[in-house]
Amino acid sequence: MATNRTFTMLKPDSVEKGNIGAILEKITASGFRIVAMKLTQMTTADAKAFYGIHSERPFFPELVEYMTRGPIVAAILEKENAVEDFRTLIGATNPADAAEGTIRKLFANSISENAVHGSDSDENAAIEGAFHFSGREMF
Ligand code: CMP
């Protein structure tokens, strides 16, 4: 995957609250092109693998439960400086610390149910995008 791409998930709380359209509008209005996108649901094995880096953290069981409880929107996004610019757009992990106007400030419930995921590096963007999409699903 090119380094001008990032990976995102609109998490189960965003789907449950009917916020898919509003969040996608903010993403596209901020200049991101949708390269790949689907509504899907992670299995427990998927969530444990995707978030394997956090497996020793105390919140890991809660994270797996949350991420598997309903559908998510998975997407690959393209823009110059995608990883950094998307993390700026979504705001801090904890919505209480997120800047005004960011997606987490507007739509997140809490640090655990924080509405959206954004890759933290070009390397992880490529790994996470390939976790959810085959080459034939990227446009
Ligand atoms: P995300 O950016 O997708 O990466 C890891 C996720 O773990 C994070 O969003 C939150 O959903 C969750 N998380 C991170 N820190 C905490 C925490 N202190 N307590 C509960 N959940 C957390």
PDB file of N, CA, C and O and ligand atoms in Angstrom, residues 11 51 54 59 63 93 104 111-112 114 117, ligand 1:
ATOM      1  N   LYS A  11     -16.393   2.417  14.497  1.00  0.00           N
ATOM      2  CA  LYS A  11     -16.564   1.315  15.454  1.00  0.00           C
ATOM      3  C   LYS A  11     -18.052   1.063  15.763  1.00  0.00           C
ATOM      4  O   LYS A  11     -18.922   1.854  15.374  1.00  0.00           O
ATOM      5  N   TYR A  51      -5.946  -6.310  17.383  1.00  0.00           N
ATOM      6  CA  TYR A  51      -5.464  -5.516  18.519  1.00  0.00           C
ATOM      7  C   TYR A  51      -4.441  -6.277  19.361  1.00  0.00           C
ATOM      8  O   TYR A  51      -4.275  -5.986  20.553  1.00  0.00           O
ATOM      9  N   HIS A  54      -2.161  -4.873  22.021  1.00  0.00           N
ATOM     10  CA  HIS A  54      -2.717  -4.461  23.327  1.00  0.00           C
ATOM     11  C   HIS A  54      -3.085  -5.651  24.218  1.00  0.00           C
ATOM     12  O   HIS A  54      -3.744  -5.464  25.250  1.00  0.00           O
ATOM     13  N   PHE A  59      -7.397  -3.264  29.631  1.00  0.00           N
ATOM     14  CA  PHE A  59      -8.658  -3.028  28.922  1.00  0.00           C
ATOM     15  C   PHE A  59      -8.870  -3.980  27.749  1.00  0.00           C
ATOM     16  O   PHE A  59      -9.877  -3.870  27.040  1.00  0.00           O
ATOM     17  N   LEU A  63     -12.059  -4.283  25.221  1.00  0.00           N
ATOM     18  CA  LEU A  63     -11.852  -3.825  23.843  1.00  0.00           C
ATOM     19  C   LEU A  63     -12.356  -4.872  22.842  1.00  0.00           C
ATOM     20  O   LEU A  63     -13.047  -4.544  21.872  1.00  0.00           O
ATOM     21  N   THR A  93      -7.277   9.908  21.683  1.00  0.00           N
ATOM     22  CA  THR A  93      -7.939   8.627  21.996  1.00  0.00           C
ATOM     23  C   THR A  93      -9.079   8.835  22.974  1.00  0.00           C
ATOM     24  O   THR A  93     -10.162   8.258  22.819  1.00  0.00           O
ATOM     25  N   ARG A 104     -13.786  12.416  17.292  1.00  0.00           N
ATOM     26  CA  ARG A 104     -14.014  11.824  18.629  1.00  0.00           C
ATOM     27  C   ARG A 104     -14.699  12.815  19.561  1.00  0.00           C
ATOM     28  O   ARG A 104     -15.535  12.422  20.385  1.00  0.00           O
ATOM     29  N   ILE A 111     -13.181   6.881  26.400  1.00  0.00           N
ATOM     30  CA  ILE A 111     -11.873   6.419  25.918  1.00  0.00           C
ATOM     31  C   ILE A 111     -11.967   5.009  25.350  1.00  0.00           C
ATOM     32  O   ILE A 111     -11.257   4.675  24.403  1.00  0.00           O
ATOM     33  N   SER A 112     -12.834   4.184  25.867  1.00  0.00           N
ATOM     34  CA  SER A 112     -12.945   2.816  25.341  1.00  0.00           C
ATOM     35  C   SER A 112     -13.854   2.766  24.118  1.00  0.00           C
ATOM     36  O   SER A 112     -13.544   2.099  23.131  1.00  0.00           O
ATOM     37  N   ASN A 114     -14.591   4.857  21.489  1.00  0.00           N
ATOM     38  CA  ASN A 114     -14.135   6.149  20.955  1.00  0.00           C
ATOM     39  C   ASN A 114     -14.422   6.360  19.467  1.00  0.00           C
ATOM     40  O   ASN A 114     -13.697   7.083  18.791  1.00  0.00           O
ATOM     41  N   HIS A 117     -11.273   4.351  14.615  1.00  0.00           N
ATOM     42  CA  HIS A 117      -9.871   3.953  14.695  1.00  0.00           C
ATOM     43  C   HIS A 117      -9.112   4.646  13.584  1.00  0.00           C
ATOM     44  O   HIS A 117      -9.649   4.823  12.492  1.00  0.00           O
TER      45      HIS A 117
HETATM   46  P1  CMP B   1      -7.809   2.623  18.992  1.00  0.00           P
HETATM   47  O1  CMP B   1      -7.165   3.876  18.542  1.00  0.00           O
HETATM   48  O2  CMP B   1      -8.604   1.860  17.996  1.00  0.00           O
HETATM   49  O3  CMP B   1      -6.690   1.649  19.581  1.00  0.00           O
HETATM   50  C1  CMP B   1      -6.831   0.858  20.718  1.00  0.00           C
HETATM   51  C2  CMP B   1      -8.161   0.989  21.368  1.00  0.00           C
HETATM   52  O4  CMP B   1      -8.219   0.539  22.708  1.00  0.00           O
HETATM   53  C3  CMP B   1      -8.538   2.458  21.473  1.00  0.00           C
HETATM   54  O5  CMP B   1      -8.788   2.975  20.213  1.00  0.00           O
HETATM   55  C4  CMP B   1      -9.703   2.384  22.432  1.00  0.00           C
HETATM   56  O6  CMP B   1     -10.885   1.882  21.813  1.00  0.00           O
HETATM   57  C5  CMP B   1      -9.171   1.334  23.402  1.00  0.00           C
HETATM   58  N1  CMP B   1      -8.492   1.942  24.554  1.00  0.00           N
HETATM   59  C6  CMP B   1      -7.337   2.637  24.557  1.00  0.00           C
HETATM   60  N2  CMP B   1      -7.023   3.032  25.799  1.00  0.00           N
HETATM   61  C7  CMP B   1      -7.996   2.554  26.601  1.00  0.00           C
HETATM   62  C8  CMP B   1      -8.234   2.631  28.004  1.00  0.00           C
HETATM   63  N3  CMP B   1      -7.384   3.263  28.826  1.00  0.00           N
HETATM   64  N4  CMP B   1      -9.333   2.035  28.482  1.00  0.00           N
HETATM   65  C9  CMP B   1     -10.175   1.389  27.654  1.00  0.00           C
HETATM   66  N5  CMP B   1      -9.995   1.276  26.308  1.00  0.00           N
HETATM   67  C10 CMP B   1      -8.926   1.867  25.798  1.00  0.00           C
END
